[in-house]
Every structure is written in structure tokens, then in C-alpha cells.
Amino acid sequence: MSTMTDISNSTAAWNDYQKVAAGTDDYLGRLIILTVHQGLADRQGFNDALTAAGLDKKHHVKRSAETDVFRKVTSSINNQTVDLTSGDRARLLLVPIANSGDRLVRRIVVEVLNSNDERLSYTECCDVVFDRDTGVIAVEHLATMWTAPTEAREAALDVAGTVDGEFRYRRQMIDADGLRSAVVKVLRSLLCVTVKESGGVYFVPESQASTVEALSDATDGFPTVRFHVVPLLDDPKQRALVTEAIEDEITAACDALLAEATKEADAGSLSARRRASILSRQAEMVSKLEDYKGRLGDDLSKASTRLRLVQMQMAAFA
């Protein structure tokens, strides 16, 4: 049996092997590979897992806005088809009638199509109404509903019931985007740096290793999340990797801030609120840059120069 086969069976042994190969006993930090697959997760269950792992409640996921949940549900259910006993098909559409104000309304319309996809009839059956104030969904029947074929009419009412049931279920859940945002929010609080431009791979300093492990434990019970942690040894190659990543991240953030501030100024004004937001993000970047300068023993000249440009520009807008 080869030595490599033996050490691959033990994480601790593999880490020891890496240290010997790199000639160092020190870790620079943790590399995190994050993948979140499509699906829903229980919001309260995720928050409970964060608490059990010792993570602060500030990281808890808040319930999604009910209007957003209603929009997502009706969008996912839109454009269903039902086979009719006549051999024709009924296509069920949820058409937006009101998308703002106190009521969000989706009208369920039934199109009956023949085998050649030619429309035989078009009937407006009912309105599914979400009341912002009460958070309740109601179904309002339209007089024209009774002109639709019986099977199509019943299918329309089934869709209306499905909207209500899915809404009640999904407002307790987190979708893939919400789950990913929640995990990345924790990583951001740990001064993470995005290593892969398209996202999904992050570096977190060694001083935050215990929190990273706690976050890994918290995500273990959620099958849609893959949170893989790799210890990163402190050697020249890994330092170069992290140096390039922090420089690229801060430079891109500075360019975005400069573009935002310049656009506002060119429009004739930079509001106090927008200015305060830009200055706050600028201060966060300064703090992060100084932290990584100390960790890497590098002046990070590219990012430092770009950040000074932001500071000069903001001073000119004062």
C-alpha cells in the first residue's frame, strides 16, 4: 500500500504531509469552496444551526418580504398546461394586473389549445390577490370564469389554491440565493477575500479558523450546501495567491465606488445619504487593506494607490 493512499484516509495525516512538503508548520488561513444547489431550506432551522455552532444572532437570516415571496411563487407556477378529455390542452397563465400599492394581483387566464397549438378559447377566470397589510391571499372569481370548459375552470381554481399553499410554505423557507447570501455574509464578517472572480472560492485568515469550522458545522445539516474547508499553508506561493486576490478585490471595489460617486456628481449632486454610504464602504476597505498588509507583510501598492484615488475624489466632492 502506498504512502499517499495511507495519508489520504486521514485529514490530520494529510495536513501533516502538506506541512512537511511545504517546509512550514504555519497556516496562512482557510480556503473555502462554497457551492449552493437549487432548493429550499428551513429558515428557522438554519438560524438554529448557526446558534448551535456559536455564531452570533447578527448572522441570522431574516424572513423574506412577503411581497417577494408572492411574486416568486406566482412566477414559478405560471404557464402550466393541463390535458383535457377532449384531446385539447389548457394553458394556465398568471397575468400581473397590479404589482404595487396595497394589493398585488395575478389574474389566472385559461387558453384552450388544440393539437396544433391553435387557440380555441381565452377565458379570464379569477384573480389571486395578496393583501400587503394582512399578509392574506384571497381568490376573487370573475363572471367570465363560467364560460371556460369545466376541466379548465377547475384547473384554474387548483392553481389558485396552489399559490396560497406554496406562499404559506415558502415564506418559512430560504431559497438558494438567500442561503448563499447568508453564508457569504458570515464570511465577509471574517474579512474573507474572493479568490475566484466568479465567486464560490474564498480565503479567510487563520485567526478566524475556529469560526470557519463553526460555520462548516452549521451548514452540515443542509444538503443543498457544500462547504468545503482547505487549510492553506503559509508559503510564498499561497501568499502570492492571497496577495493577488486582495489587490484585485479592493481595486474592483474602488473602481465601483469611483464610478458611483462620479455619476452622482455629474448629475449635479452627491446626496448626503449616498456620500455617507460611499465613505462607510471606503472606511471598510481601508481597514481591510491595513489588516492584510500586516498579515502578508506586503504594501499592496496596487490596491493602496487605487484607494488613495477614492479618498482624493471624495475629498474633492466635499
PDB file of C-alpha atoms in Angstrom:
ATOM      1  CA  MET A   1       0.000   0.000   0.000  1.00  0.00           C
ATOM      2  CA  SER A   2       1.454   3.379  -0.973  1.00  0.00           C
ATOM      3  CA  THR A   3       2.122   6.180   1.499  1.00  0.00           C
ATOM      4  CA  MET A   4      -0.210   8.534  -0.408  1.00  0.00           C
ATOM      5  CA  THR A   5      -3.103   6.081  -0.012  1.00  0.00           C
ATOM      6  CA  ASP A   6      -2.475   5.889   3.720  1.00  0.00           C
ATOM      7  CA  ILE A   7      -2.368   9.641   4.357  1.00  0.00           C
ATOM      8  CA  SER A   8      -5.379  10.417   2.167  1.00  0.00           C
ATOM      9  CA  ASN A   9      -7.502   8.411   4.599  1.00  0.00           C
ATOM     10  CA  SER A  10      -6.777  10.853   7.413  1.00  0.00           C
ATOM     11  CA  THR A  11      -7.302  14.618   7.276  1.00  0.00           C
ATOM     12  CA  ALA A  12      -4.812  15.174  10.081  1.00  0.00           C
ATOM     13  CA  ALA A  13      -2.190  12.982   8.398  1.00  0.00           C
ATOM     14  CA  TRP A  14      -2.755  14.750   5.088  1.00  0.00           C
ATOM     15  CA  ASN A  15      -2.283  18.153   6.742  1.00  0.00           C
ATOM     16  CA  ASP A  16       0.959  16.925   8.333  1.00  0.00           C
ATOM     17  CA  TYR A  17       2.133  15.693   4.934  1.00  0.00           C
ATOM     18  CA  GLN A  18       1.427  19.126   3.405  1.00  0.00           C
ATOM     19  CA  LYS A  19       3.432  20.854   6.131  1.00  0.00           C
ATOM     20  CA  VAL A  20       6.442  18.634   5.511  1.00  0.00           C
ATOM     21  CA  ALA A  21       6.177  19.111   1.741  1.00  0.00           C
ATOM     22  CA  ALA A  22       5.981  22.902   2.096  1.00  0.00           C
ATOM     23  CA  GLY A  23       8.651  23.105   4.774  1.00  0.00           C
ATOM     24  CA  THR A  24       6.452  25.057   7.181  1.00  0.00           C
ATOM     25  CA  ASP A  25       4.288  24.364  10.248  1.00  0.00           C
ATOM     26  CA  ASP A  26       2.179  27.510   9.883  1.00  0.00           C
ATOM     27  CA  TYR A  27      -1.153  28.069   8.186  1.00  0.00           C
ATOM     28  CA  LEU A  28      -1.926  31.310   6.388  1.00  0.00           C
ATOM     29  CA  GLY A  29      -5.639  30.705   6.615  1.00  0.00           C
ATOM     30  CA  ARG A  30      -8.508  28.644   5.239  1.00  0.00           C
ATOM     31  CA  LEU A  31      -9.642  28.294   1.655  1.00  0.00           C
ATOM     32  CA  ILE A  32     -13.400  27.772   1.405  1.00  0.00           C
ATOM     33  CA  ILE A  33     -15.094  26.220  -1.617  1.00  0.00           C
ATOM     34  CA  LEU A  34     -18.795  27.055  -1.430  1.00  0.00           C
ATOM     35  CA  THR A  35     -21.489  25.575  -3.629  1.00  0.00           C
ATOM     36  CA  VAL A  36     -25.216  26.063  -3.041  1.00  0.00           C
ATOM     37  CA  HIS A  37     -27.590  23.980  -5.159  1.00  0.00           C
ATOM     38  CA  GLN A  38     -31.137  24.943  -6.053  1.00  0.00           C
ATOM     39  CA  GLY A  39     -33.686  24.068  -3.388  1.00  0.00           C
ATOM     40  CA  LEU A  40     -35.307  25.352  -0.224  1.00  0.00           C
ATOM     41  CA  ALA A  41     -34.064  25.188   3.346  1.00  0.00           C
ATOM     42  CA  ASP A  42     -35.909  25.847   6.600  1.00  0.00           C
ATOM     43  CA  ARG A  43     -35.051  29.385   7.682  1.00  0.00           C
ATOM     44  CA  GLN A  44     -35.536  28.827  11.420  1.00  0.00           C
ATOM     45  CA  GLY A  45     -33.639  25.551  11.217  1.00  0.00           C
ATOM     46  CA  PHE A  46     -30.691  27.324   9.605  1.00  0.00           C
ATOM     47  CA  ASN A  47     -30.731  30.054  12.250  1.00  0.00           C
ATOM     48  CA  ASP A  48     -30.876  27.425  14.994  1.00  0.00           C
ATOM     49  CA  ALA A  49     -27.861  25.693  13.419  1.00  0.00           C
ATOM     50  CA  LEU A  50     -25.918  28.981  13.441  1.00  0.00           C
ATOM     51  CA  THR A  51     -26.766  29.488  17.117  1.00  0.00           C
ATOM     52  CA  ALA A  52     -25.800  25.914  17.995  1.00  0.00           C
ATOM     53  CA  ALA A  53     -22.449  26.481  16.284  1.00  0.00           C
ATOM     54  CA  GLY A  54     -21.842  29.526  18.487  1.00  0.00           C
ATOM     55  CA  LEU A  55     -22.346  32.133  15.768  1.00  0.00           C
ATOM     56  CA  ASP A  56     -23.826  35.483  16.725  1.00  0.00           C
ATOM     57  CA  LYS A  57     -27.510  36.212  16.051  1.00  0.00           C
ATOM     58  CA  LYS A  58     -26.494  39.130  13.827  1.00  0.00           C
ATOM     59  CA  HIS A  59     -25.856  36.460  11.174  1.00  0.00           C
ATOM     60  CA  HIS A  60     -29.406  35.082  11.346  1.00  0.00           C
ATOM     61  CA  VAL A  61     -31.458  35.115   8.162  1.00  0.00           C
ATOM     62  CA  LYS A  62     -34.483  37.366   8.266  1.00  0.00           C
ATOM     63  CA  ARG A  63     -37.792  36.327   6.759  1.00  0.00           C
ATOM     64  CA  SER A  64     -38.124  37.368   3.109  1.00  0.00           C
ATOM     65  CA  ALA A  65     -40.518  40.179   2.287  1.00  0.00           C
ATOM     66  CA  GLU A  66     -43.923  38.587   1.731  1.00  0.00           C
ATOM     67  CA  THR A  67     -44.420  40.531  -1.496  1.00  0.00           C
ATOM     68  CA  ASP A  68     -41.209  38.993  -2.874  1.00  0.00           C
ATOM     69  CA  VAL A  69     -42.390  35.521  -1.844  1.00  0.00           C
ATOM     70  CA  PHE A  70     -45.741  36.084  -3.592  1.00  0.00           C
ATOM     71  CA  ARG A  71     -44.004  37.233  -6.785  1.00  0.00           C
ATOM     72  CA  LYS A  72     -41.648  34.232  -6.801  1.00  0.00           C
ATOM     73  CA  VAL A  73     -44.451  31.755  -6.163  1.00  0.00           C
ATOM     74  CA  THR A  74     -46.717  33.098  -8.904  1.00  0.00           C
ATOM     75  CA  SER A  75     -43.785  33.264 -11.317  1.00  0.00           C
ATOM     76  CA  SER A  76     -42.844  29.622 -10.643  1.00  0.00           C
ATOM     77  CA  ILE A  77     -46.413  28.399 -11.133  1.00  0.00           C
ATOM     78  CA  ASN A  78     -47.086  30.443 -14.290  1.00  0.00           C
ATOM     79  CA  ASN A  79     -47.615  28.778 -17.667  1.00  0.00           C
ATOM     80  CA  GLN A  80     -48.755  25.284 -16.653  1.00  0.00           C
ATOM     81  CA  THR A  81     -50.622  23.011 -19.058  1.00  0.00           C
ATOM     82  CA  VAL A  82     -53.403  20.516 -18.393  1.00  0.00           C
ATOM     83  CA  ASP A  83     -54.598  17.808 -20.810  1.00  0.00           C
ATOM     84  CA  LEU A  84     -58.360  17.860 -21.361  1.00  0.00           C
ATOM     85  CA  THR A  85     -60.516  14.796 -22.065  1.00  0.00           C
ATOM     86  CA  SER A  86     -61.450  16.389 -25.399  1.00  0.00           C
ATOM     87  CA  GLY A  87     -57.853  15.931 -26.553  1.00  0.00           C
ATOM     88  CA  ASP A  88     -57.161  19.656 -26.316  1.00  0.00           C
ATOM     89  CA  ARG A  89     -54.848  21.321 -23.778  1.00  0.00           C
ATOM     90  CA  ALA A  90     -55.477  24.125 -21.322  1.00  0.00           C
ATOM     91  CA  ARG A  91     -52.618  26.560 -20.699  1.00  0.00           C
ATOM     92  CA  LEU A  92     -52.872  28.411 -17.374  1.00  0.00           C
ATOM     93  CA  LEU A  93     -51.280  31.850 -17.193  1.00  0.00           C
ATOM     94  CA  LEU A  94     -50.903  34.182 -14.205  1.00  0.00           C
ATOM     95  CA  VAL A  95     -51.014  37.674 -15.635  1.00  0.00           C
ATOM     96  CA  PRO A  96     -49.860  40.624 -13.467  1.00  0.00           C
ATOM     97  CA  ILE A  97     -52.729  43.079 -13.027  1.00  0.00           C
ATOM     98  CA  ALA A  98     -51.419  45.085 -10.077  1.00  0.00           C
ATOM     99  CA  ASN A  99     -47.808  44.927  -8.929  1.00  0.00           C
ATOM    100  CA  SER A 100     -47.665  47.733  -6.389  1.00  0.00           C
ATOM    101  CA  GLY A 101     -49.792  49.512  -3.819  1.00  0.00           C
ATOM    102  CA  ASP A 102     -51.798  47.705  -1.142  1.00  0.00           C
ATOM    103  CA  ARG A 103     -52.736  44.757  -3.357  1.00  0.00           C
ATOM    104  CA  LEU A 104     -50.706  42.528  -5.648  1.00  0.00           C
ATOM    105  CA  VAL A 105     -52.986  40.872  -8.184  1.00  0.00           C
ATOM    106  CA  ARG A 106     -52.383  37.972 -10.569  1.00  0.00           C
ATOM    107  CA  ARG A 107     -55.191  37.068 -12.965  1.00  0.00           C
ATOM    108  CA  ILE A 108     -55.494  33.405 -13.883  1.00  0.00           C
ATOM    109  CA  VAL A 109     -56.232  33.110 -17.583  1.00  0.00           C
ATOM    110  CA  VAL A 110     -57.053  29.865 -19.377  1.00  0.00           C
ATOM    111  CA  GLU A 111     -56.143  29.337 -23.018  1.00  0.00           C
ATOM    112  CA  VAL A 112     -57.553  26.216 -24.637  1.00  0.00           C
ATOM    113  CA  LEU A 113     -55.296  24.962 -27.458  1.00  0.00           C
ATOM    114  CA  ASN A 114     -55.820  22.206 -29.993  1.00  0.00           C
ATOM    115  CA  SER A 115     -53.210  19.649 -31.036  1.00  0.00           C
ATOM    116  CA  ASN A 116     -51.714  22.208 -33.455  1.00  0.00           C
ATOM    117  CA  ASP A 117     -51.305  24.770 -30.635  1.00  0.00           C
ATOM    118  CA  GLU A 118     -54.040  26.917 -32.169  1.00  0.00           C
ATOM    119  CA  ARG A 119     -56.022  28.889 -29.617  1.00  0.00           C
ATOM    120  CA  LEU A 120     -59.643  27.780 -29.334  1.00  0.00           C
ATOM    121  CA  SER A 121     -60.658  29.997 -26.431  1.00  0.00           C
ATOM    122  CA  TYR A 122     -59.293  32.544 -23.978  1.00  0.00           C
ATOM    123  CA  THR A 123     -61.002  32.994 -20.608  1.00  0.00           C
ATOM    124  CA  GLU A 124     -60.189  35.210 -17.643  1.00  0.00           C
ATOM    125  CA  CYS A 125     -61.175  33.047 -14.679  1.00  0.00           C
ATOM    126  CA  CYS A 126     -60.171  34.594 -11.355  1.00  0.00           C
ATOM    127  CA  ASP A 127     -57.847  36.977  -9.565  1.00  0.00           C
ATOM    128  CA  VAL A 128     -55.376  35.847  -6.904  1.00  0.00           C
ATOM    129  CA  VAL A 129     -54.986  38.844  -4.594  1.00  0.00           C
ATOM    130  CA  PHE A 130     -52.269  39.362  -1.992  1.00  0.00           C
ATOM    131  CA  ASP A 131     -53.093  41.993   0.659  1.00  0.00           C
ATOM    132  CA  ARG A 132     -49.909  43.689   1.916  1.00  0.00           C
ATOM    133  CA  ASP A 133     -51.475  44.826   5.180  1.00  0.00           C
ATOM    134  CA  THR A 134     -52.888  41.479   6.305  1.00  0.00           C
ATOM    135  CA  GLY A 135     -50.497  39.127   4.506  1.00  0.00           C
ATOM    136  CA  VAL A 136     -53.521  37.119   3.331  1.00  0.00           C
ATOM    137  CA  ILE A 137     -54.192  35.717  -0.144  1.00  0.00           C
ATOM    138  CA  ALA A 138     -57.764  35.755  -1.455  1.00  0.00           C
ATOM    139  CA  VAL A 139     -59.293  34.431  -4.678  1.00  0.00           C
ATOM    140  CA  GLU A 140     -61.859  36.599  -6.482  1.00  0.00           C
ATOM    141  CA  HIS A 141     -63.946  34.806  -9.135  1.00  0.00           C
ATOM    142  CA  LEU A 142     -64.695  36.648 -12.358  1.00  0.00           C
ATOM    143  CA  ALA A 143     -68.047  36.413 -14.142  1.00  0.00           C
ATOM    144  CA  THR A 144     -66.295  35.202 -17.305  1.00  0.00           C
ATOM    145  CA  MET A 145     -64.946  32.130 -15.442  1.00  0.00           C
ATOM    146  CA  TRP A 146     -68.167  30.180 -16.072  1.00  0.00           C
ATOM    147  CA  THR A 147     -67.680  30.326 -19.849  1.00  0.00           C
ATOM    148  CA  ALA A 148     -64.491  28.227 -19.626  1.00  0.00           C
ATOM    149  CA  PRO A 149     -64.648  24.427 -20.094  1.00  0.00           C
ATOM    150  CA  THR A 150     -65.350  22.720 -16.769  1.00  0.00           C
ATOM    151  CA  GLU A 151     -61.980  20.943 -16.630  1.00  0.00           C
ATOM    152  CA  ALA A 152     -60.109  24.170 -17.432  1.00  0.00           C
ATOM    153  CA  ARG A 153     -62.123  26.098 -14.837  1.00  0.00           C
ATOM    154  CA  GLU A 154     -61.344  23.511 -12.167  1.00  0.00           C
ATOM    155  CA  ALA A 155     -57.640  23.599 -13.131  1.00  0.00           C
ATOM    156  CA  ALA A 156     -57.639  27.382 -12.708  1.00  0.00           C
ATOM    157  CA  LEU A 157     -59.096  27.068  -9.204  1.00  0.00           C
ATOM    158  CA  ASP A 158     -56.495  24.389  -8.385  1.00  0.00           C
ATOM    159  CA  VAL A 159     -53.735  26.794  -9.422  1.00  0.00           C
ATOM    160  CA  ALA A 160     -55.219  29.484  -7.188  1.00  0.00           C
ATOM    161  CA  GLY A 161     -55.158  27.056  -4.258  1.00  0.00           C
ATOM    162  CA  THR A 162     -51.577  26.070  -5.085  1.00  0.00           C
ATOM    163  CA  VAL A 163     -50.466  29.714  -4.953  1.00  0.00           C
ATOM    164  CA  ASP A 164     -51.842  30.052  -1.421  1.00  0.00           C
ATOM    165  CA  GLY A 165     -50.294  26.782  -0.217  1.00  0.00           C
ATOM    166  CA  GLU A 166     -46.889  27.479  -1.761  1.00  0.00           C
ATOM    167  CA  PHE A 167     -46.903  31.001  -0.346  1.00  0.00           C
ATOM    168  CA  ARG A 168     -47.535  29.732   3.192  1.00  0.00           C
ATOM    169  CA  TYR A 169     -44.751  27.164   2.802  1.00  0.00           C
ATOM    170  CA  ARG A 170     -42.123  29.307   1.109  1.00  0.00           C
ATOM    171  CA  ARG A 171     -42.332  32.261   3.465  1.00  0.00           C
ATOM    172  CA  GLN A 172     -40.852  29.964   6.145  1.00  0.00           C
ATOM    173  CA  MET A 173     -38.015  28.890   3.872  1.00  0.00           C
ATOM    174  CA  ILE A 174     -34.784  30.211   2.344  1.00  0.00           C
ATOM    175  CA  ASP A 175     -34.066  29.674  -1.343  1.00  0.00           C
ATOM    176  CA  ALA A 176     -30.607  29.001  -2.779  1.00  0.00           C
ATOM    177  CA  ASP A 177     -29.826  32.699  -3.295  1.00  0.00           C
ATOM    178  CA  GLY A 178     -30.816  33.553   0.278  1.00  0.00           C
ATOM    179  CA  LEU A 179     -28.793  30.665   1.699  1.00  0.00           C
ATOM    180  CA  ARG A 180     -25.717  31.617  -0.317  1.00  0.00           C
ATOM    181  CA  SER A 181     -26.035  35.259   0.754  1.00  0.00           C
ATOM    182  CA  ALA A 182     -26.336  34.220   4.406  1.00  0.00           C
ATOM    183  CA  VAL A 183     -23.168  32.111   4.308  1.00  0.00           C
ATOM    184  CA  VAL A 184     -21.198  34.748   2.398  1.00  0.00           C
ATOM    185  CA  LYS A 185     -22.370  37.403   4.876  1.00  0.00           C
ATOM    186  CA  VAL A 186     -20.710  35.436   7.680  1.00  0.00           C
ATOM    187  CA  LEU A 187     -17.548  35.048   5.595  1.00  0.00           C
ATOM    188  CA  ARG A 188     -17.480  38.799   4.874  1.00  0.00           C
ATOM    189  CA  SER A 189     -17.582  39.490   8.595  1.00  0.00           C
ATOM    190  CA  LEU A 190     -14.434  37.331   8.877  1.00  0.00           C
ATOM    191  CA  LEU A 191     -12.537  39.564   6.402  1.00  0.00           C
ATOM    192  CA  CYS A 192     -12.734  36.979   3.644  1.00  0.00           C
ATOM    193  CA  VAL A 193     -11.289  37.633   0.198  1.00  0.00           C
ATOM    194  CA  THR A 194     -12.822  36.292  -3.003  1.00  0.00           C
ATOM    195  CA  VAL A 195     -10.190  34.121  -4.661  1.00  0.00           C
ATOM    196  CA  LYS A 196     -12.202  33.103  -7.707  1.00  0.00           C
ATOM    197  CA  GLU A 197     -13.605  36.036  -9.679  1.00  0.00           C
ATOM    198  CA  SER A 198     -16.907  34.293 -10.410  1.00  0.00           C
ATOM    199  CA  GLY A 199     -17.335  33.553  -6.686  1.00  0.00           C
ATOM    200  CA  GLY A 200     -17.525  30.313  -4.785  1.00  0.00           C
ATOM    201  CA  VAL A 201     -13.911  30.254  -3.548  1.00  0.00           C
ATOM    202  CA  TYR A 202     -12.920  32.409  -0.577  1.00  0.00           C
ATOM    203  CA  PHE A 203      -9.896  32.907   1.673  1.00  0.00           C
ATOM    204  CA  VAL A 204     -10.311  33.581   5.400  1.00  0.00           C
ATOM    205  CA  PRO A 205      -7.331  34.462   7.669  1.00  0.00           C
ATOM    206  CA  GLU A 206      -6.082  31.834  10.110  1.00  0.00           C
ATOM    207  CA  SER A 207      -7.190  33.939  13.097  1.00  0.00           C
ATOM    208  CA  GLN A 208     -10.798  33.197  12.052  1.00  0.00           C
ATOM    209  CA  ALA A 209     -10.279  29.446  11.568  1.00  0.00           C
ATOM    210  CA  SER A 210     -12.430  28.436  14.549  1.00  0.00           C
ATOM    211  CA  THR A 211     -15.379  30.481  13.274  1.00  0.00           C
ATOM    212  CA  VAL A 212     -14.964  28.964   9.811  1.00  0.00           C
ATOM    213  CA  GLU A 213     -15.148  25.489  11.337  1.00  0.00           C
ATOM    214  CA  ALA A 214     -18.257  26.517  13.289  1.00  0.00           C
ATOM    215  CA  LEU A 215     -19.877  27.732  10.068  1.00  0.00           C
ATOM    216  CA  SER A 216     -18.933  24.449   8.406  1.00  0.00           C
ATOM    217  CA  ASP A 217     -20.657  22.583  11.242  1.00  0.00           C
ATOM    218  CA  ALA A 218     -23.752  24.792  10.883  1.00  0.00           C
ATOM    219  CA  THR A 219     -24.127  24.001   7.171  1.00  0.00           C
ATOM    220  CA  ASP A 220     -23.614  20.241   7.576  1.00  0.00           C
ATOM    221  CA  GLY A 221     -27.315  19.513   8.025  1.00  0.00           C
ATOM    222  CA  PHE A 222     -28.368  21.264   4.808  1.00  0.00           C
ATOM    223  CA  PRO A 223     -27.972  19.032   1.729  1.00  0.00           C
ATOM    224  CA  THR A 224     -28.133  21.928  -0.741  1.00  0.00           C
ATOM    225  CA  VAL A 225     -24.955  23.468   0.738  1.00  0.00           C
ATOM    226  CA  ARG A 226     -21.436  22.201   0.049  1.00  0.00           C
ATOM    227  CA  PHE A 227     -18.985  23.989   2.368  1.00  0.00           C
ATOM    228  CA  HIS A 228     -15.502  22.556   1.901  1.00  0.00           C
ATOM    229  CA  VAL A 229     -12.637  23.927   4.015  1.00  0.00           C
ATOM    230  CA  VAL A 230      -8.989  23.524   2.982  1.00  0.00           C
ATOM    231  CA  PRO A 231      -6.146  24.670   5.297  1.00  0.00           C
ATOM    232  CA  LEU A 232      -3.783  26.952   3.339  1.00  0.00           C
ATOM    233  CA  LEU A 233      -0.134  26.682   4.285  1.00  0.00           C
ATOM    234  CA  ASP A 234       1.933  29.817   4.803  1.00  0.00           C
ATOM    235  CA  ASP A 235       4.407  29.595   1.958  1.00  0.00           C
ATOM    236  CA  PRO A 236       5.397  32.030  -0.844  1.00  0.00           C
ATOM    237  CA  LYS A 237       3.013  30.552  -3.427  1.00  0.00           C
ATOM    238  CA  GLN A 238      -0.021  30.802  -1.142  1.00  0.00           C
ATOM    239  CA  ARG A 239       0.917  34.334  -0.078  1.00  0.00           C
ATOM    240  CA  ALA A 240       1.119  35.311  -3.738  1.00  0.00           C
ATOM    241  CA  LEU A 241      -2.333  33.820  -4.314  1.00  0.00           C
ATOM    242  CA  VAL A 242      -3.904  35.793  -1.444  1.00  0.00           C
ATOM    243  CA  THR A 243      -1.990  38.989  -2.336  1.00  0.00           C
ATOM    244  CA  GLU A 244      -3.331  38.918  -5.892  1.00  0.00           C
ATOM    245  CA  ALA A 245      -6.856  38.207  -4.645  1.00  0.00           C
ATOM    246  CA  ILE A 246      -6.958  41.073  -2.103  1.00  0.00           C
ATOM    247  CA  GLU A 247      -5.444  43.523  -4.593  1.00  0.00           C
ATOM    248  CA  ASP A 248      -7.975  42.578  -7.281  1.00  0.00           C
ATOM    249  CA  GLU A 249     -10.916  42.712  -4.861  1.00  0.00           C
ATOM    250  CA  ILE A 250     -10.092  46.132  -3.403  1.00  0.00           C
ATOM    251  CA  THR A 251      -9.173  47.599  -6.798  1.00  0.00           C
ATOM    252  CA  ALA A 252     -12.513  46.471  -8.272  1.00  0.00           C
ATOM    253  CA  ALA A 253     -14.405  47.830  -5.251  1.00  0.00           C
ATOM    254  CA  CYS A 254     -12.588  51.179  -5.548  1.00  0.00           C
ATOM    255  CA  ASP A 255     -13.429  51.411  -9.252  1.00  0.00           C
ATOM    256  CA  ALA A 256     -17.087  50.770  -8.440  1.00  0.00           C
ATOM    257  CA  LEU A 257     -17.076  53.482  -5.757  1.00  0.00           C
ATOM    258  CA  LEU A 258     -15.386  55.978  -8.068  1.00  0.00           C
ATOM    259  CA  ALA A 259     -17.921  55.282 -10.824  1.00  0.00           C
ATOM    260  CA  GLU A 260     -20.819  55.657  -8.382  1.00  0.00           C
ATOM    261  CA  ALA A 261     -19.526  58.935  -6.910  1.00  0.00           C
ATOM    262  CA  THR A 262     -18.658  60.398 -10.327  1.00  0.00           C
ATOM    263  CA  LYS A 263     -22.068  59.521 -11.762  1.00  0.00           C
ATOM    264  CA  GLU A 264     -23.812  61.255  -8.855  1.00  0.00           C
ATOM    265  CA  ALA A 265     -21.562  64.309  -9.105  1.00  0.00           C
ATOM    266  CA  ASP A 266     -22.031  64.577 -12.889  1.00  0.00           C
ATOM    267  CA  ALA A 267     -25.787  64.530 -12.336  1.00  0.00           C
ATOM    268  CA  GLY A 268     -25.371  67.695 -10.289  1.00  0.00           C
ATOM    269  CA  SER A 269     -25.375  66.474  -6.719  1.00  0.00           C
ATOM    270  CA  LEU A 270     -23.993  63.865  -4.380  1.00  0.00           C
ATOM    271  CA  SER A 271     -26.639  63.407  -1.712  1.00  0.00           C
ATOM    272  CA  ALA A 272     -25.607  63.311   1.939  1.00  0.00           C
ATOM    273  CA  ARG A 273     -27.009  59.794   2.220  1.00  0.00           C
ATOM    274  CA  ARG A 274     -25.098  58.486  -0.800  1.00  0.00           C
ATOM    275  CA  ARG A 275     -21.924  60.244   0.329  1.00  0.00           C
ATOM    276  CA  ALA A 276     -22.196  58.664   3.783  1.00  0.00           C
ATOM    277  CA  SER A 277     -22.689  55.228   2.196  1.00  0.00           C
ATOM    278  CA  ILE A 278     -19.614  55.619  -0.015  1.00  0.00           C
ATOM    279  CA  LEU A 279     -17.484  56.877   2.876  1.00  0.00           C
ATOM    280  CA  SER A 280     -18.603  53.955   5.032  1.00  0.00           C
ATOM    281  CA  ARG A 281     -17.593  51.419   2.373  1.00  0.00           C
ATOM    282  CA  GLN A 282     -14.351  53.314   1.832  1.00  0.00           C
ATOM    283  CA  ALA A 283     -13.555  53.051   5.552  1.00  0.00           C
ATOM    284  CA  GLU A 284     -14.249  49.297   5.460  1.00  0.00           C
ATOM    285  CA  MET A 285     -11.799  48.887   2.583  1.00  0.00           C
ATOM    286  CA  VAL A 286      -9.129  50.929   4.380  1.00  0.00           C
ATOM    287  CA  SER A 287      -9.490  48.730   7.460  1.00  0.00           C
ATOM    288  CA  LYS A 288      -9.380  45.515   5.414  1.00  0.00           C
ATOM    289  CA  LEU A 289      -6.376  46.679   3.396  1.00  0.00           C
ATOM    290  CA  GLU A 290      -4.392  47.594   6.501  1.00  0.00           C
ATOM    291  CA  ASP A 291      -5.254  44.256   8.078  1.00  0.00           C
ATOM    292  CA  TYR A 292      -3.988  42.302   5.051  1.00  0.00           C
ATOM    293  CA  LYS A 293      -0.851  44.465   4.771  1.00  0.00           C
ATOM    294  CA  GLY A 294       0.065  43.302   8.259  1.00  0.00           C
ATOM    295  CA  ARG A 295      -0.832  39.672   7.596  1.00  0.00           C
ATOM    296  CA  LEU A 296       1.023  39.429   4.289  1.00  0.00           C
ATOM    297  CA  GLY A 297       3.959  41.744   5.031  1.00  0.00           C
ATOM    298  CA  ASP A 298       3.251  43.473   1.719  1.00  0.00           C
ATOM    299  CA  ASP A 299       2.432  47.113   0.983  1.00  0.00           C
ATOM    300  CA  LEU A 300      -0.246  46.036  -1.564  1.00  0.00           C
ATOM    301  CA  SER A 301       0.713  49.024  -3.693  1.00  0.00           C
ATOM    302  CA  LYS A 302      -1.857  48.487  -6.464  1.00  0.00           C
ATOM    303  CA  ALA A 303      -4.831  48.474  -4.079  1.00  0.00           C
ATOM    304  CA  SER A 304      -3.313  51.231  -1.901  1.00  0.00           C
ATOM    305  CA  THR A 305      -2.924  53.550  -4.899  1.00  0.00           C
ATOM    306  CA  ARG A 306      -6.493  52.967  -6.056  1.00  0.00           C
ATOM    307  CA  LEU A 307      -7.848  53.548  -2.561  1.00  0.00           C
ATOM    308  CA  ARG A 308      -5.989  56.861  -2.326  1.00  0.00           C
ATOM    309  CA  LEU A 309      -7.676  57.911  -5.578  1.00  0.00           C
ATOM    310  CA  VAL A 310     -11.070  57.227  -3.997  1.00  0.00           C
ATOM    311  CA  GLN A 311     -10.113  59.249  -0.908  1.00  0.00           C
ATOM    312  CA  MET A 312      -8.911  62.174  -3.078  1.00  0.00           C
ATOM    313  CA  GLN A 313     -12.054  62.087  -5.198  1.00  0.00           C
ATOM    314  CA  MET A 314     -14.330  62.039  -2.169  1.00  0.00           C
ATOM    315  CA  ALA A 315     -12.386  64.948  -0.664  1.00  0.00           C
ATOM    316  CA  ALA A 316     -12.955  66.896  -3.902  1.00  0.00           C
ATOM    317  CA  PHE A 317     -16.709  66.258  -3.661  1.00  0.00           C
ATOM    318  CA  ALA A 318     -16.845  67.631  -0.111  1.00  0.00           C
TER     319      ALA A 318
END
